[in-house]
Each structure stands twice: as C-alpha cells, then as structure tokens.
PDB file of C-alpha atoms in Angstrom:
ATOM      1  CA  MET E  78     -22.539 -27.443  27.922  1.00  0.00           C
ATOM      2  CA  LYS E  79     -20.466 -29.268  30.434  1.00  0.00           C
ATOM      3  CA  GLY E  80     -16.782 -28.495  30.704  1.00  0.00           C
ATOM      4  CA  LEU E  81     -13.618 -28.834  32.755  1.00  0.00           C
ATOM      5  CA  ILE E  82     -10.321 -27.008  33.192  1.00  0.00           C
ATOM      6  CA  GLY E  83      -7.070 -28.944  33.038  1.00  0.00           C
ATOM      7  CA  ARG E  84      -3.517 -29.234  31.881  1.00  0.00           C
ATOM      8  CA  LYS E  85      -2.013 -31.060  28.920  1.00  0.00           C
ATOM      9  CA  LEU E  86       0.373 -33.802  30.025  1.00  0.00           C
ATOM     10  CA  GLY E  87       1.553 -34.955  26.616  1.00  0.00           C
ATOM     11  CA  MET E  88       0.901 -37.526  23.964  1.00  0.00           C
ATOM     12  CA  THR E  89       1.141 -41.301  23.925  1.00  0.00           C
ATOM     13  CA  GLN E  90      -0.480 -44.235  22.161  1.00  0.00           C
ATOM     14  CA  ILE E  91      -3.095 -46.662  23.434  1.00  0.00           C
ATOM     15  CA  PHE E  92      -4.935 -49.660  22.023  1.00  0.00           C
ATOM     16  CA  ASN E  93      -8.648 -49.192  21.434  1.00  0.00           C
ATOM     17  CA  GLU E  94     -11.306 -51.903  21.894  1.00  0.00           C
ATOM     18  CA  LYS E  95     -10.593 -53.279  18.408  1.00  0.00           C
ATOM     19  CA  GLY E  96      -6.908 -53.668  19.206  1.00  0.00           C
ATOM     20  CA  VAL E  97      -5.930 -50.790  16.930  1.00  0.00           C
ATOM     21  CA  MET E  98      -3.306 -48.393  18.233  1.00  0.00           C
ATOM     22  CA  ILE E  99      -4.464 -44.799  18.334  1.00  0.00           C
ATOM     23  CA  PRO E 100      -2.568 -41.577  19.171  1.00  0.00           C
ATOM     24  CA  VAL E 101      -3.941 -39.772  22.205  1.00  0.00           C
ATOM     25  CA  THR E 102      -3.256 -36.630  24.186  1.00  0.00           C
ATOM     26  CA  VAL E 103      -3.458 -37.147  27.938  1.00  0.00           C
ATOM     27  CA  LEU E 104      -5.053 -34.330  29.913  1.00  0.00           C
ATOM     28  CA  GLU E 105      -5.174 -33.894  33.650  1.00  0.00           C
ATOM     29  CA  VAL E 106      -8.593 -32.356  34.237  1.00  0.00           C
ATOM     30  CA  GLY E 107      -9.918 -31.143  37.513  1.00  0.00           C
ATOM     31  CA  PRO E 108     -10.748 -31.410  40.261  1.00  0.00           C
ATOM     32  CA  CYS E 109     -12.736 -28.324  39.321  1.00  0.00           C
ATOM     33  CA  PHE E 110     -15.044 -26.477  41.701  1.00  0.00           C
ATOM     34  CA  VAL E 111     -18.153 -24.538  40.837  1.00  0.00           C
ATOM     35  CA  THR E 112     -17.302 -21.052  42.018  1.00  0.00           C
ATOM     36  CA  GLN E 113     -20.293 -19.193  40.665  1.00  0.00           C
ATOM     37  CA  ILE E 114     -23.562 -19.966  38.936  1.00  0.00           C
ATOM     38  CA  LYS E 115     -24.777 -17.270  36.588  1.00  0.00           C
ATOM     39  CA  THR E 116     -28.483 -17.194  35.926  1.00  0.00           C
ATOM     40  CA  PRO E 117     -30.623 -15.285  33.429  1.00  0.00           C
ATOM     41  CA  VAL E 118     -32.266 -13.494  36.353  1.00  0.00           C
ATOM     42  CA  ASN E 119     -29.057 -12.169  37.867  1.00  0.00           C
ATOM     43  CA  GLU E 120     -26.559 -11.893  35.031  1.00  0.00           C
ATOM     44  CA  GLY E 121     -28.780 -12.110  31.957  1.00  0.00           C
ATOM     45  CA  TYR E 122     -27.412 -15.484  30.811  1.00  0.00           C
ATOM     46  CA  ALA E 123     -26.815 -18.978  32.174  1.00  0.00           C
ATOM     47  CA  ALA E 124     -23.256 -20.116  32.865  1.00  0.00           C
ATOM     48  CA  ILE E 125     -21.128 -21.821  35.456  1.00  0.00           C
ATOM     49  CA  GLN E 126     -17.774 -20.520  36.596  1.00  0.00           C
ATOM     50  CA  LEU E 127     -15.260 -23.213  37.450  1.00  0.00           C
ATOM     51  CA  GLY E 128     -12.064 -22.938  39.471  1.00  0.00           C
ATOM     52  CA  PHE E 129      -8.972 -25.096  39.089  1.00  0.00           C
ATOM     53  CA  GLU E 130      -5.705 -25.625  40.962  1.00  0.00           C
ATOM     54  CA  THR E 131      -5.569 -24.755  44.627  1.00  0.00           C
ATOM     55  CA  VAL E 132      -2.998 -22.196  45.723  1.00  0.00           C
ATOM     56  CA  ARG E 133      -1.840 -20.713  48.996  1.00  0.00           C
ATOM     57  CA  GLU E 134      -4.330 -18.161  50.198  1.00  0.00           C
ATOM     58  CA  ARG E 135      -1.865 -15.258  50.166  1.00  0.00           C
ATOM     59  CA  ARG E 136      -1.337 -15.697  46.431  1.00  0.00           C
ATOM     60  CA  LEU E 137      -4.817 -14.306  45.803  1.00  0.00           C
ATOM     61  CA  THR E 138      -5.947 -10.710  46.027  1.00  0.00           C
ATOM     62  CA  ARG E 139      -8.588  -9.844  48.585  1.00  0.00           C
ATOM     63  CA  GLY E 140     -11.098  -9.453  45.789  1.00  0.00           C
ATOM     64  CA  GLU E 141     -10.429 -12.946  44.532  1.00  0.00           C
ATOM     65  CA  ARG E 142     -10.624 -14.371  48.036  1.00  0.00           C
ATOM     66  CA  GLY E 143     -13.892 -12.591  48.709  1.00  0.00           C
ATOM     67  CA  HIS E 144     -15.331 -13.960  45.489  1.00  0.00           C
ATOM     68  CA  LEU E 145     -14.360 -17.539  46.373  1.00  0.00           C
ATOM     69  CA  ASP E 146     -15.554 -17.167  49.969  1.00  0.00           C
ATOM     70  CA  LYS E 147     -19.083 -16.751  48.644  1.00  0.00           C
ATOM     71  CA  THR E 148     -19.089 -20.397  47.578  1.00  0.00           C
ATOM     72  CA  HIS E 149     -16.823 -21.566  50.440  1.00  0.00           C
ATOM     73  CA  THR E 150     -14.267 -22.982  48.006  1.00  0.00           C
ATOM     74  CA  SER E 151     -10.554 -23.224  48.744  1.00  0.00           C
ATOM     75  CA  PRO E 152      -8.228 -20.666  47.082  1.00  0.00           C
ATOM     76  CA  LEU E 153      -8.044 -21.391  43.355  1.00  0.00           C
ATOM     77  CA  ARG E 154      -5.611 -20.106  40.787  1.00  0.00           C
ATOM     78  CA  ILE E 155      -7.655 -20.308  37.616  1.00  0.00           C
ATOM     79  CA  LEU E 156     -11.276 -19.406  36.940  1.00  0.00           C
ATOM     80  CA  ARG E 157     -13.064 -20.077  33.663  1.00  0.00           C
ATOM     81  CA  GLU E 158     -16.664 -19.772  32.580  1.00  0.00           C
ATOM     82  CA  PHE E 159     -18.767 -22.256  30.616  1.00  0.00           C
ATOM     83  CA  ARG E 160     -22.116 -21.323  29.104  1.00  0.00           C
ATOM     84  CA  ILE E 161     -24.900 -23.743  29.991  1.00  0.00           C
ATOM     85  CA  ASP E 162     -28.545 -24.155  29.069  1.00  0.00           C
ATOM     86  CA  GLU E 163     -30.993 -22.343  31.298  1.00  0.00           C
ATOM     87  CA  ALA E 164     -32.543 -25.718  32.095  1.00  0.00           C
ATOM     88  CA  GLU E 165     -29.188 -27.012  33.338  1.00  0.00           C
ATOM     89  CA  VAL E 166     -28.780 -24.369  36.038  1.00  0.00           C
ATOM     90  CA  SER E 167     -30.408 -26.621  38.629  1.00  0.00           C
ATOM     91  CA  ASP E 168     -27.858 -29.378  37.879  1.00  0.00           C
ATOM     92  CA  TYR E 169     -25.114 -27.388  39.573  1.00  0.00           C
ATOM     93  CA  ARG E 170     -24.696 -26.078  43.079  1.00  0.00           C
ATOM     94  CA  PRO E 171     -22.026 -23.708  44.423  1.00  0.00           C
ATOM     95  CA  GLY E 172     -18.842 -25.405  45.594  1.00  0.00           C
ATOM     96  CA  GLN E 173     -19.616 -28.623  43.715  1.00  0.00           C
ATOM     97  CA  LYS E 174     -16.598 -30.692  42.745  1.00  0.00           C
ATOM     98  CA  LEU E 175     -16.345 -31.811  39.121  1.00  0.00           C
ATOM     99  CA  LEU E 176     -14.027 -34.633  38.092  1.00  0.00           C
ATOM    100  CA  ALA E 177     -12.929 -36.331  34.895  1.00  0.00           C
ATOM    101  CA  ASP E 178     -15.917 -38.714  35.049  1.00  0.00           C
ATOM    102  CA  LEU E 179     -18.031 -35.821  33.789  1.00  0.00           C
ATOM    103  CA  PHE E 180     -17.108 -37.213  30.387  1.00  0.00           C
ATOM    104  CA  SER E 181     -17.291 -40.811  29.247  1.00  0.00           C
ATOM    105  CA  GLU E 182     -15.483 -42.773  26.575  1.00  0.00           C
ATOM    106  CA  GLY E 183     -16.728 -41.992  23.088  1.00  0.00           C
ATOM    107  CA  ASP E 184     -17.888 -38.444  23.887  1.00  0.00           C
ATOM    108  CA  LEU E 185     -16.956 -35.702  21.477  1.00  0.00           C
ATOM    109  CA  VAL E 186     -15.264 -32.697  23.046  1.00  0.00           C
ATOM    110  CA  ASP E 187     -13.820 -29.347  22.015  1.00  0.00           C
ATOM    111  CA  VAL E 188     -10.440 -28.521  23.556  1.00  0.00           C
ATOM    112  CA  VAL E 189      -9.219 -24.931  23.876  1.00  0.00           C
ATOM    113  CA  GLY E 190      -5.573 -24.127  24.517  1.00  0.00           C
ATOM    114  CA  ILE E 191      -2.900 -21.520  23.911  1.00  0.00           C
ATOM    115  CA  SER E 192      -0.768 -22.694  21.003  1.00  0.00           C
ATOM    116  CA  LYS E 193       3.006 -22.913  21.255  1.00  0.00           C
ATOM    117  CA  GLY E 194       4.647 -19.559  20.556  1.00  0.00           C
ATOM    118  CA  LYS E 195       6.747 -19.553  17.390  1.00  0.00           C
ATOM    119  CA  GLY E 196       8.119 -15.984  17.680  1.00  0.00           C
ATOM    120  CA  PHE E 197       8.425 -13.659  14.685  1.00  0.00           C
ATOM    121  CA  GLN E 198       8.042 -15.787  11.573  1.00  0.00           C
ATOM    122  CA  GLY E 199       8.063 -15.085   7.857  1.00  0.00           C
ATOM    123  CA  GLY E 200       5.182 -15.437   5.442  1.00  0.00           C
ATOM    124  CA  VAL E 201       6.180 -18.905   4.250  1.00  0.00           C
ATOM    125  CA  LYS E 202       5.876 -20.544   7.653  1.00  0.00           C
ATOM    126  CA  ARG E 203       3.136 -18.302   8.993  1.00  0.00           C
ATOM    127  CA  HIS E 204       0.693 -18.221   6.084  1.00  0.00           C
ATOM    128  CA  GLY E 205       1.938 -20.913   3.719  1.00  0.00           C
ATOM    129  CA  PHE E 206       3.213 -18.452   1.073  1.00  0.00           C
ATOM    130  CA  ASN E 207       4.923 -20.101  -1.865  1.00  0.00           C
ATOM    131  CA  ARG E 208       8.671 -19.966  -2.063  1.00  0.00           C
ATOM    132  CA  GLN E 209      10.347 -18.229  -4.990  1.00  0.00           C
ATOM    133  CA  PRO E 210      12.940 -19.920  -7.222  1.00  0.00           C
ATOM    134  CA  LYS E 211      16.237 -20.879  -5.681  1.00  0.00           C
ATOM    135  CA  THR E 212      17.954 -20.810  -9.079  1.00  0.00           C
ATOM    136  CA  HIS E 213      17.594 -19.105 -12.504  1.00  0.00           C
ATOM    137  CA  GLY E 214      19.238 -15.895 -11.310  1.00  0.00           C
ATOM    138  CA  ALA E 215      17.224 -15.515  -8.109  1.00  0.00           C
ATOM    139  CA  SER E 216      19.239 -14.514  -5.079  1.00  0.00           C
ATOM    140  CA  ASP E 217      18.138 -13.793  -1.501  1.00  0.00           C
ATOM    141  CA  ARG E 218      14.465 -13.982  -2.568  1.00  0.00           C
ATOM    142  CA  THR E 219      13.607 -17.587  -1.875  1.00  0.00           C
ATOM    143  CA  ARG E 220      11.447 -16.992   1.192  1.00  0.00           C
ATOM    144  CA  ALA E 221      10.589 -13.337   0.522  1.00  0.00           C
ATOM    145  CA  PRO E 222       6.863 -12.424   0.693  1.00  0.00           C
ATOM    146  CA  GLY E 223       6.727 -10.908  -2.831  1.00  0.00           C
ATOM    147  CA  SER E 224       4.525  -7.998  -3.738  1.00  0.00           C
ATOM    148  CA  ALA E 225       2.191  -6.506  -1.145  1.00  0.00           C
ATOM    149  CA  GLY E 226      -0.163  -5.078  -3.756  1.00  0.00           C
ATOM    150  CA  ALA E 227      -0.563  -2.796  -6.793  1.00  0.00           C
ATOM    151  CA  GLY E 228       1.211   0.553  -7.383  1.00  0.00           C
ATOM    152  CA  SER E 229      -0.230   4.092  -7.518  1.00  0.00           C
ATOM    153  CA  THR E 230      -3.734   2.669  -7.414  1.00  0.00           C
ATOM    154  CA  PRO E 231      -4.538   2.148  -4.558  1.00  0.00           C
ATOM    155  CA  GLY E 232      -1.170   3.587  -3.422  1.00  0.00           C
ATOM    156  CA  ARG E 233      -1.272   1.786  -0.097  1.00  0.00           C
ATOM    157  CA  VAL E 234      -1.199  -1.722   1.312  1.00  0.00           C
ATOM    158  CA  TYR E 235      -4.646  -3.105   2.071  1.00  0.00           C
ATOM    159  CA  LYS E 236      -5.481  -3.645   5.690  1.00  0.00           C
ATOM    160  CA  GLY E 237      -5.289  -7.251   6.771  1.00  0.00           C
ATOM    161  CA  LYS E 238      -2.648  -8.070   4.107  1.00  0.00           C
ATOM    162  CA  ARG E 239      -0.899 -11.184   5.296  1.00  0.00           C
ATOM    163  CA  GLY E 240       2.795 -10.865   6.003  1.00  0.00           C
ATOM    164  CA  PRO E 241       5.528 -11.794   8.440  1.00  0.00           C
ATOM    165  CA  GLY E 242       4.824 -11.337  12.133  1.00  0.00           C
ATOM    166  CA  HIS E 243       4.284 -13.023  15.459  1.00  0.00           C
ATOM    167  CA  MET E 244       3.069 -16.594  15.151  1.00  0.00           C
ATOM    168  CA  GLY E 245       1.562 -18.904  17.718  1.00  0.00           C
ATOM    169  CA  HIS E 246       0.718 -18.214  21.367  1.00  0.00           C
ATOM    170  CA  GLU E 247      -2.902 -17.603  20.511  1.00  0.00           C
ATOM    171  CA  ARG E 248      -6.141 -19.195  21.626  1.00  0.00           C
ATOM    172  CA  VAL E 249      -6.841 -22.233  19.491  1.00  0.00           C
ATOM    173  CA  THR E 250      -9.900 -24.505  19.609  1.00  0.00           C
ATOM    174  CA  VAL E 251      -9.809 -28.051  18.302  1.00  0.00           C
ATOM    175  CA  GLN E 252     -13.313 -29.365  17.724  1.00  0.00           C
ATOM    176  CA  ASN E 253     -14.771 -32.844  17.913  1.00  0.00           C
ATOM    177  CA  LEU E 254     -12.009 -34.821  19.578  1.00  0.00           C
ATOM    178  CA  ARG E 255     -13.172 -38.222  20.734  1.00  0.00           C
ATOM    179  CA  VAL E 256     -12.594 -39.176  24.365  1.00  0.00           C
ATOM    180  CA  ALA E 257     -10.587 -42.401  24.215  1.00  0.00           C
ATOM    181  CA  LEU E 258     -10.085 -43.066  27.900  1.00  0.00           C
ATOM    182  CA  VAL E 259     -11.325 -41.780  31.252  1.00  0.00           C
ATOM    183  CA  ASP E 260      -9.441 -42.423  34.485  1.00  0.00           C
ATOM    184  CA  PRO E 261     -11.646 -40.985  37.254  1.00  0.00           C
ATOM    185  CA  THR E 262      -9.324 -41.941  40.114  1.00  0.00           C
ATOM    186  CA  ARG E 263      -6.426 -39.883  38.775  1.00  0.00           C
ATOM    187  CA  ASN E 264      -8.583 -37.383  36.866  1.00  0.00           C
ATOM    188  CA  LEU E 265      -7.059 -38.203  33.524  1.00  0.00           C
ATOM    189  CA  LEU E 266      -8.714 -37.847  30.173  1.00  0.00           C
ATOM    190  CA  ALA E 267      -7.214 -39.128  26.930  1.00  0.00           C
ATOM    191  CA  VAL E 268      -8.551 -37.615  23.719  1.00  0.00           C
ATOM    192  CA  ARG E 269      -7.772 -38.916  20.286  1.00  0.00           C
ATOM    193  CA  GLY E 270      -5.437 -36.616  18.360  1.00  0.00           C
ATOM    194  CA  ALA E 271      -3.454 -33.522  19.175  1.00  0.00           C
ATOM    195  CA  VAL E 272      -4.323 -30.618  21.456  1.00  0.00           C
ATOM    196  CA  PRO E 273      -2.937 -27.070  21.135  1.00  0.00           C
ATOM    197  CA  GLY E 274      -0.234 -25.832  23.459  1.00  0.00           C
ATOM    198  CA  PRO E 275       2.873 -27.051  25.246  1.00  0.00           C
ATOM    199  CA  LYS E 276       3.053 -29.741  27.900  1.00  0.00           C
ATOM    200  CA  ASN E 277       1.625 -28.435  31.182  1.00  0.00           C
ATOM    201  CA  GLY E 278      -0.268 -25.844  29.145  1.00  0.00           C
ATOM    202  CA  LEU E 279      -3.655 -24.789  30.466  1.00  0.00           C
ATOM    203  CA  ILE E 280      -6.590 -26.179  28.503  1.00  0.00           C
ATOM    204  CA  THR E 281     -10.343 -26.274  28.796  1.00  0.00           C
ATOM    205  CA  VAL E 282     -12.372 -29.284  27.708  1.00  0.00           C
ATOM    206  CA  ALA E 283     -16.039 -28.849  26.867  1.00  0.00           C
ATOM    207  CA  ALA E 284     -18.700 -30.975  25.219  1.00  0.00           C
ATOM    208  CA  ALA E 285     -18.561 -30.515  21.444  1.00  0.00           C
ATOM    209  CA  ARG E 286     -20.670 -27.626  20.134  1.00  0.00           C
ATOM    210  CA  LYS E 287     -20.958 -29.032  16.634  1.00  0.00           C
ATOM    211  CA  LYS E 288     -21.529 -32.720  16.391  1.00  0.00           C
ATOM    212  CA  ALA E 289     -19.550 -34.476  13.694  1.00  0.00           C
ATOM    213  CA  ARG E 290     -21.565 -36.528  11.249  1.00  0.00           C
TER     214      ARG E 290
ATOM    215  CA  MET I  33       7.537 -37.423  30.654  1.00  0.00           C
ATOM    216  CA  SER I  34       5.250 -36.769  33.565  1.00  0.00           C
ATOM    217  CA  TYR I  35       4.719 -39.745  35.844  1.00  0.00           C
ATOM    218  CA  LEU I  36       0.974 -39.695  35.220  1.00  0.00           C
ATOM    219  CA  LEU I  37       1.501 -39.929  31.481  1.00  0.00           C
ATOM    220  CA  GLN I  38       4.102 -42.640  31.979  1.00  0.00           C
ATOM    221  CA  SER I  39       1.795 -44.674  34.198  1.00  0.00           C
ATOM    222  CA  LEU I  40      -1.001 -44.447  31.652  1.00  0.00           C
ATOM    223  CA  ALA I  41       1.352 -45.683  28.943  1.00  0.00           C
ATOM    224  CA  ASP I  42       2.573 -48.464  31.245  1.00  0.00           C
ATOM    225  CA  GLN I  43      -1.016 -49.627  31.759  1.00  0.00           C
ATOM    226  CA  GLN I  44      -1.049 -50.606  28.099  1.00  0.00           C
ATOM    227  CA  LEU I  45       1.880 -52.995  28.557  1.00  0.00           C
ATOM    228  CA  LYS I  46       1.490 -56.738  28.992  1.00  0.00           C
ATOM    229  CA  ALA I  47       2.885 -57.981  32.278  1.00  0.00           C
ATOM    230  CA  ASN I  48       3.420 -61.598  31.262  1.00  0.00           C
ATOM    231  CA  LEU I  49       5.464 -60.989  28.133  1.00  0.00           C
ATOM    232  CA  PRO I  50       8.861 -62.758  28.072  1.00  0.00           C
ATOM    233  CA  THR I  51      11.972 -60.681  27.515  1.00  0.00           C
ATOM    234  CA  LEU I  52      12.585 -60.623  23.784  1.00  0.00           C
ATOM    235  CA  HIS I  53      15.943 -60.361  22.082  1.00  0.00           C
ATOM    236  CA  VAL I  54      17.002 -59.901  18.495  1.00  0.00           C
ATOM    237  CA  GLY I  55      17.855 -63.322  17.064  1.00  0.00           C
ATOM    238  CA  ASP I  56      15.289 -65.200  19.160  1.00  0.00           C
ATOM    239  CA  ILE I  57      13.235 -67.860  17.409  1.00  0.00           C
ATOM    240  CA  VAL I  58       9.683 -67.068  18.497  1.00  0.00           C
ATOM    241  CA  LYS I  59       6.186 -68.339  17.996  1.00  0.00           C
ATOM    242  CA  VAL I  60       3.681 -65.476  17.924  1.00  0.00           C
ATOM    243  CA  HIS I  61       0.110 -66.370  18.868  1.00  0.00           C
ATOM    244  CA  ASN I  62      -1.824 -63.883  16.788  1.00  0.00           C
ATOM    245  CA  ARG I  63      -5.548 -63.417  17.291  1.00  0.00           C
ATOM    246  CA  ILE I  64      -7.409 -63.040  14.014  1.00  0.00           C
ATOM    247  CA  VAL I  65     -10.919 -61.643  13.861  1.00  0.00           C
ATOM    248  CA  GLU I  66     -12.941 -62.780  10.863  1.00  0.00           C
ATOM    249  CA  GLY I  67     -16.359 -61.235  11.057  1.00  0.00           C
ATOM    250  CA  ALA I  68     -17.916 -62.652  14.209  1.00  0.00           C
ATOM    251  CA  SER I  69     -15.527 -65.551  14.756  1.00  0.00           C
ATOM    252  CA  GLU I  70     -12.091 -65.309  16.243  1.00  0.00           C
ATOM    253  CA  ARG I  71      -9.173 -67.711  16.052  1.00  0.00           C
ATOM    254  CA  VAL I  72      -5.495 -67.805  16.952  1.00  0.00           C
ATOM    255  CA  GLN I  73      -2.911 -68.067  14.201  1.00  0.00           C
ATOM    256  CA  MET I  74       0.733 -68.941  14.780  1.00  0.00           C
ATOM    257  CA  PHE I  75       3.674 -67.280  13.137  1.00  0.00           C
ATOM    258  CA  GLN I  76       7.077 -68.769  13.843  1.00  0.00           C
ATOM    259  CA  GLY I  77      10.336 -67.155  12.847  1.00  0.00           C
ATOM    260  CA  THR I  78      13.400 -65.187  13.878  1.00  0.00           C
ATOM    261  CA  ILE I  79      13.207 -61.729  15.424  1.00  0.00           C
ATOM    262  CA  ILE I  80      15.289 -59.608  13.058  1.00  0.00           C
ATOM    263  CA  ALA I  81      14.381 -56.242  14.585  1.00  0.00           C
ATOM    264  CA  LEU I  82      13.135 -55.061  17.956  1.00  0.00           C
ATOM    265  CA  LYS I  83      11.797 -51.540  18.327  1.00  0.00           C
ATOM    266  CA  GLU I  84      11.394 -50.453  21.938  1.00  0.00           C
ATOM    267  CA  ALA I  85       8.695 -47.773  22.032  1.00  0.00           C
ATOM    268  CA  GLY I  86       6.652 -48.242  25.204  1.00  0.00           C
ATOM    269  CA  PRO I  87       3.161 -49.489  24.330  1.00  0.00           C
ATOM    270  CA  ALA I  88       4.072 -49.349  20.624  1.00  0.00           C
ATOM    271  CA  THR I  89       6.993 -51.774  21.016  1.00  0.00           C
ATOM    272  CA  SER I  90       7.173 -53.967  17.943  1.00  0.00           C
ATOM    273  CA  ILE I  91       9.141 -56.921  16.624  1.00  0.00           C
ATOM    274  CA  THR I  92       9.837 -57.898  13.034  1.00  0.00           C
ATOM    275  CA  VAL I  93       9.677 -61.672  12.656  1.00  0.00           C
ATOM    276  CA  ARG I  94      11.133 -63.321   9.577  1.00  0.00           C
ATOM    277  CA  LYS I  95      10.554 -66.872   8.439  1.00  0.00           C
ATOM    278  CA  THR I  96      11.251 -68.748   5.269  1.00  0.00           C
ATOM    279  CA  GLY I  97       7.954 -69.873   3.852  1.00  0.00           C
ATOM    280  CA  ALA I  98       7.018 -72.302   1.124  1.00  0.00           C
ATOM    281  CA  HIS I  99       9.424 -72.525  -1.866  1.00  0.00           C
ATOM    282  CA  GLY I 100      12.051 -70.589   0.075  1.00  0.00           C
ATOM    283  CA  VAL I 101      10.071 -67.359  -0.001  1.00  0.00           C
ATOM    284  CA  GLY I 102      10.977 -65.064   2.871  1.00  0.00           C
ATOM    285  CA  VAL I 103       8.003 -63.780   4.900  1.00  0.00           C
ATOM    286  CA  GLU I 104       8.299 -60.931   7.384  1.00  0.00           C
ATOM    287  CA  ARG I 105       5.610 -59.715   9.729  1.00  0.00           C
ATOM    288  CA  VAL I 106       5.675 -56.857  12.195  1.00  0.00           C
ATOM    289  CA  PHE I 107       3.838 -57.391  15.493  1.00  0.00           C
ATOM    290  CA  ARG I 108       3.072 -54.854  18.164  1.00  0.00           C
ATOM    291  CA  VAL I 109       3.778 -57.204  21.026  1.00  0.00           C
ATOM    292  CA  HIS I 110       1.601 -55.340  23.551  1.00  0.00           C
ATOM    293  CA  SER I 111      -1.415 -55.334  21.249  1.00  0.00           C
ATOM    294  CA  PRO I 112      -4.458 -57.238  22.509  1.00  0.00           C
ATOM    295  CA  ARG I 113      -4.458 -58.976  19.137  1.00  0.00           C
ATOM    296  CA  VAL I 114      -1.192 -60.668  20.006  1.00  0.00           C
ATOM    297  CA  GLU I 115      -2.074 -63.279  22.585  1.00  0.00           C
ATOM    298  CA  THR I 116       1.419 -64.371  23.590  1.00  0.00           C
ATOM    299  CA  VAL I 117       4.912 -64.556  22.225  1.00  0.00           C
ATOM    300  CA  GLU I 118       6.671 -67.843  22.921  1.00  0.00           C
ATOM    301  CA  VAL I 119      10.465 -67.807  22.897  1.00  0.00           C
ATOM    302  CA  LEU I 120      11.737 -71.134  21.581  1.00  0.00           C
ATOM    303  CA  ARG I 121      15.467 -70.574  21.143  1.00  0.00           C
ATOM    304  CA  HIS I 122      18.088 -67.855  21.311  1.00  0.00           C
ATOM    305  CA  SER I 123      20.762 -67.080  18.754  1.00  0.00           C
ATOM    306  CA  LYS I 124      24.200 -65.565  18.986  1.00  0.00           C
ATOM    307  CA  VAL I 125      23.938 -62.152  17.382  1.00  0.00           C
ATOM    308  CA  ARG I 126      26.355 -59.249  17.192  1.00  0.00           C
ATOM    309  CA  ARG I 127      24.098 -56.527  15.877  1.00  0.00           C
ATOM    310  CA  ALA I 128      20.765 -54.919  16.704  1.00  0.00           C
ATOM    311  CA  LYS I 129      19.083 -55.425  13.333  1.00  0.00           C
ATOM    312  CA  LEU I 130      19.513 -58.642  11.366  1.00  0.00           C
ATOM    313  CA  TYR I 131      18.558 -57.197   7.992  1.00  0.00           C
ATOM    314  CA  PHE I 132      21.504 -59.031   6.394  1.00  0.00           C
ATOM    315  CA  LEU I 133      19.417 -62.212   6.656  1.00  0.00           C
ATOM    316  CA  ARG I 134      17.248 -60.884   3.840  1.00  0.00           C
ATOM    317  CA  ASN I 135      20.108 -61.329   1.418  1.00  0.00           C
ATOM    318  CA  ARG I 136      20.870 -64.862   2.502  1.00  0.00           C
ATOM    319  CA  VAL I 137      19.153 -68.119   1.626  1.00  0.00           C
ATOM    320  CA  GLY I 138      19.506 -71.724   2.717  1.00  0.00           C
ATOM    321  CA  LYS I 139      22.279 -72.708   5.088  1.00  0.00           C
ATOM    322  CA  LYS I 140      23.806 -69.219   5.060  1.00  0.00           C
ATOM    323  CA  ALA I 141      20.629 -67.800   6.580  1.00  0.00           C
ATOM    324  CA  ARG I 142      21.142 -69.790   9.800  1.00  0.00           C
ATOM    325  CA  LEU I 143      22.175 -68.268  13.102  1.00  0.00           C
ATOM    326  CA  LYS I 144      24.258 -69.982  15.750  1.00  0.00           C
ATOM    327  CA  GLN I 145      22.055 -71.143  18.648  1.00  0.00           C
ATOM    328  CA  VAL I 146      22.954 -70.311  22.225  1.00  0.00           C
ATOM    329  CA  ARG I 147      21.535 -71.368  25.565  1.00  0.00           C
ATOM    330  CA  ARG I 148      20.569 -68.663  27.962  1.00  0.00           C
TER     331      ARG I 148
END
C-alpha cells in the first residue's frame, strides 16, 4: 500500500476532462523520504516508515537524529508508517524520495486527518439527537439530551451512553477519494471532495484499501 | 488562501477572455457535445449578472427569444465548454444585477449603449 504524508491546503474547484466543474481539496504531499523499511524477518511485518518536512537539526532529540542517520536522511519533523505487501519490500530503499507522482489521476485514495476541534458540544450537534418542542409548555428543554435510561432497574446509566462531550479533533479517515489532479513539479495532489481537518492540517494519503464498485 | 492553492485555481482560468461587464451585449460560443460529434452553438444576449468566483466565475445572459419569450442562460466562462465570449457592445448601467429587465418587455427592456 503506497502512501504519502502531506498537508491540506484548502478547497477549490476545477474542470474535469468532460468540462464539468468538480470540488477538490488540494494537498501538498511530500517530498517524503523512506526512513526505515520494516521486514517480516526483522520486525515481524512489512512496512515503510516515511518522513516529511525538514527541520533544523537541533529541533530533534538525539534519539530521533540517530534513527534518521541510519538512512542518511536530513532531519525530518514527522514520521509515519505505511503497511506494505511483503513482495513490495524490494520496491523501496532507505533514503528514497517519494513525490506526488506516486499517484496518478483517477486513483482511489484514503485520506487520514485530524478533524477540526469543535470543543464541548451537546447531544444535538454531537450525535444528532432530536430536539424537543420549543412550544406547548416546554421551556429550557429544546436541546436537552432527555432521559439517559430507565429507573431502579438497572439503576445506573449504561456504559457508552451517548451524551454531550468533546467533539472533533479526532483521527478521521475518508475512504475512496478520487485523485483529480497531480502536479509533480510542485508536489500537489487534488482529490475530489472534502478531507478532514483544518487548512495546513497534517494528513496522510494512501492507496484505497477498499475499492469502490 | 495559500499561494499554491491560488496558483492551482488560476491555472483553470482562461487567459484570452475579454473583460466582461454587466450590461454588455455578448455572443457566447458554447461547445455542445452530442454523443460523438461536437459543435459550437451561439447564444447572444445581455449580461444581467456577473459572479466573480475564480475558476467558477459565471455570467447570466438574457435574450428575448421567439414570440418575446425571455431566455436566460448561465455560463461558467472559464469552462472548456465555453469556447469564447465575444463582447459586441457595452451598455450604461448603474447597478450590479440587471434583474429588473425581467419585468420589462419591448422598448422598455432596452439599455442605453455606450462606447468604451
């Protein structure tokens, strides 16, 4: 499973080959460097570790520097791992540079990001609870969560009962987004549709795990 | 907007498009795909609305068709389906949207022409 690390730049619209305007999210992906290749022999599974965004050397701990020195890559801020097939291990070599042209137009990808934080939200916004009546004698109950369960039996609120709480700022995967545009010179990728997270939010793009019909 | 995003949006724009104004009488060369064949259809009328939205910039063109029936079409001017937009004449206008033309027929629906 090939993948890249990048940042979300924002959304715009482009014309596709049929002349139809489609909404796209533009992602700046890579350059990513292969910082480690995990093999079934050494680690028990096959994966590649990619690094993204060069930083000044003193921003890294000695442990991080030592790890990157093994592949002779420049200091990198972000490291992420992508599982690959055992047969694909030979496709990668340490220190290899991966760019946006890893993907081509029409590919299906899964994009992972950290969704925008919404703070502490009530049940209506967070879980889609129904509102209660605004009229007919109801007061101050419009967006209240209602009952949390039965009375003496069971005499407690069930675990996992949905309620108000912190919303957003969690890892979200969007599957099967179609790559609408690849710009290898500037390392830009445009995928059709929305991608979780704020502008400049860190995202990972990987080949789709489940192929859409 | 980040400059990279802006430049990608700008790539979608047509470079040879004339500057369009509300009130302009224009001839839109619209490419029509019918199955395998392709032909160019003209639509001539007055621009009654101009929506500036980067690559999604659109114009609403109004003409009076057969039997005095008003016909309006919206074109995304940067779309590859729109071949060119020809500006024939300019009109003197005092507002951004000429929706009042919809309620006018005949001689009252005319706009004063200006040279520019």
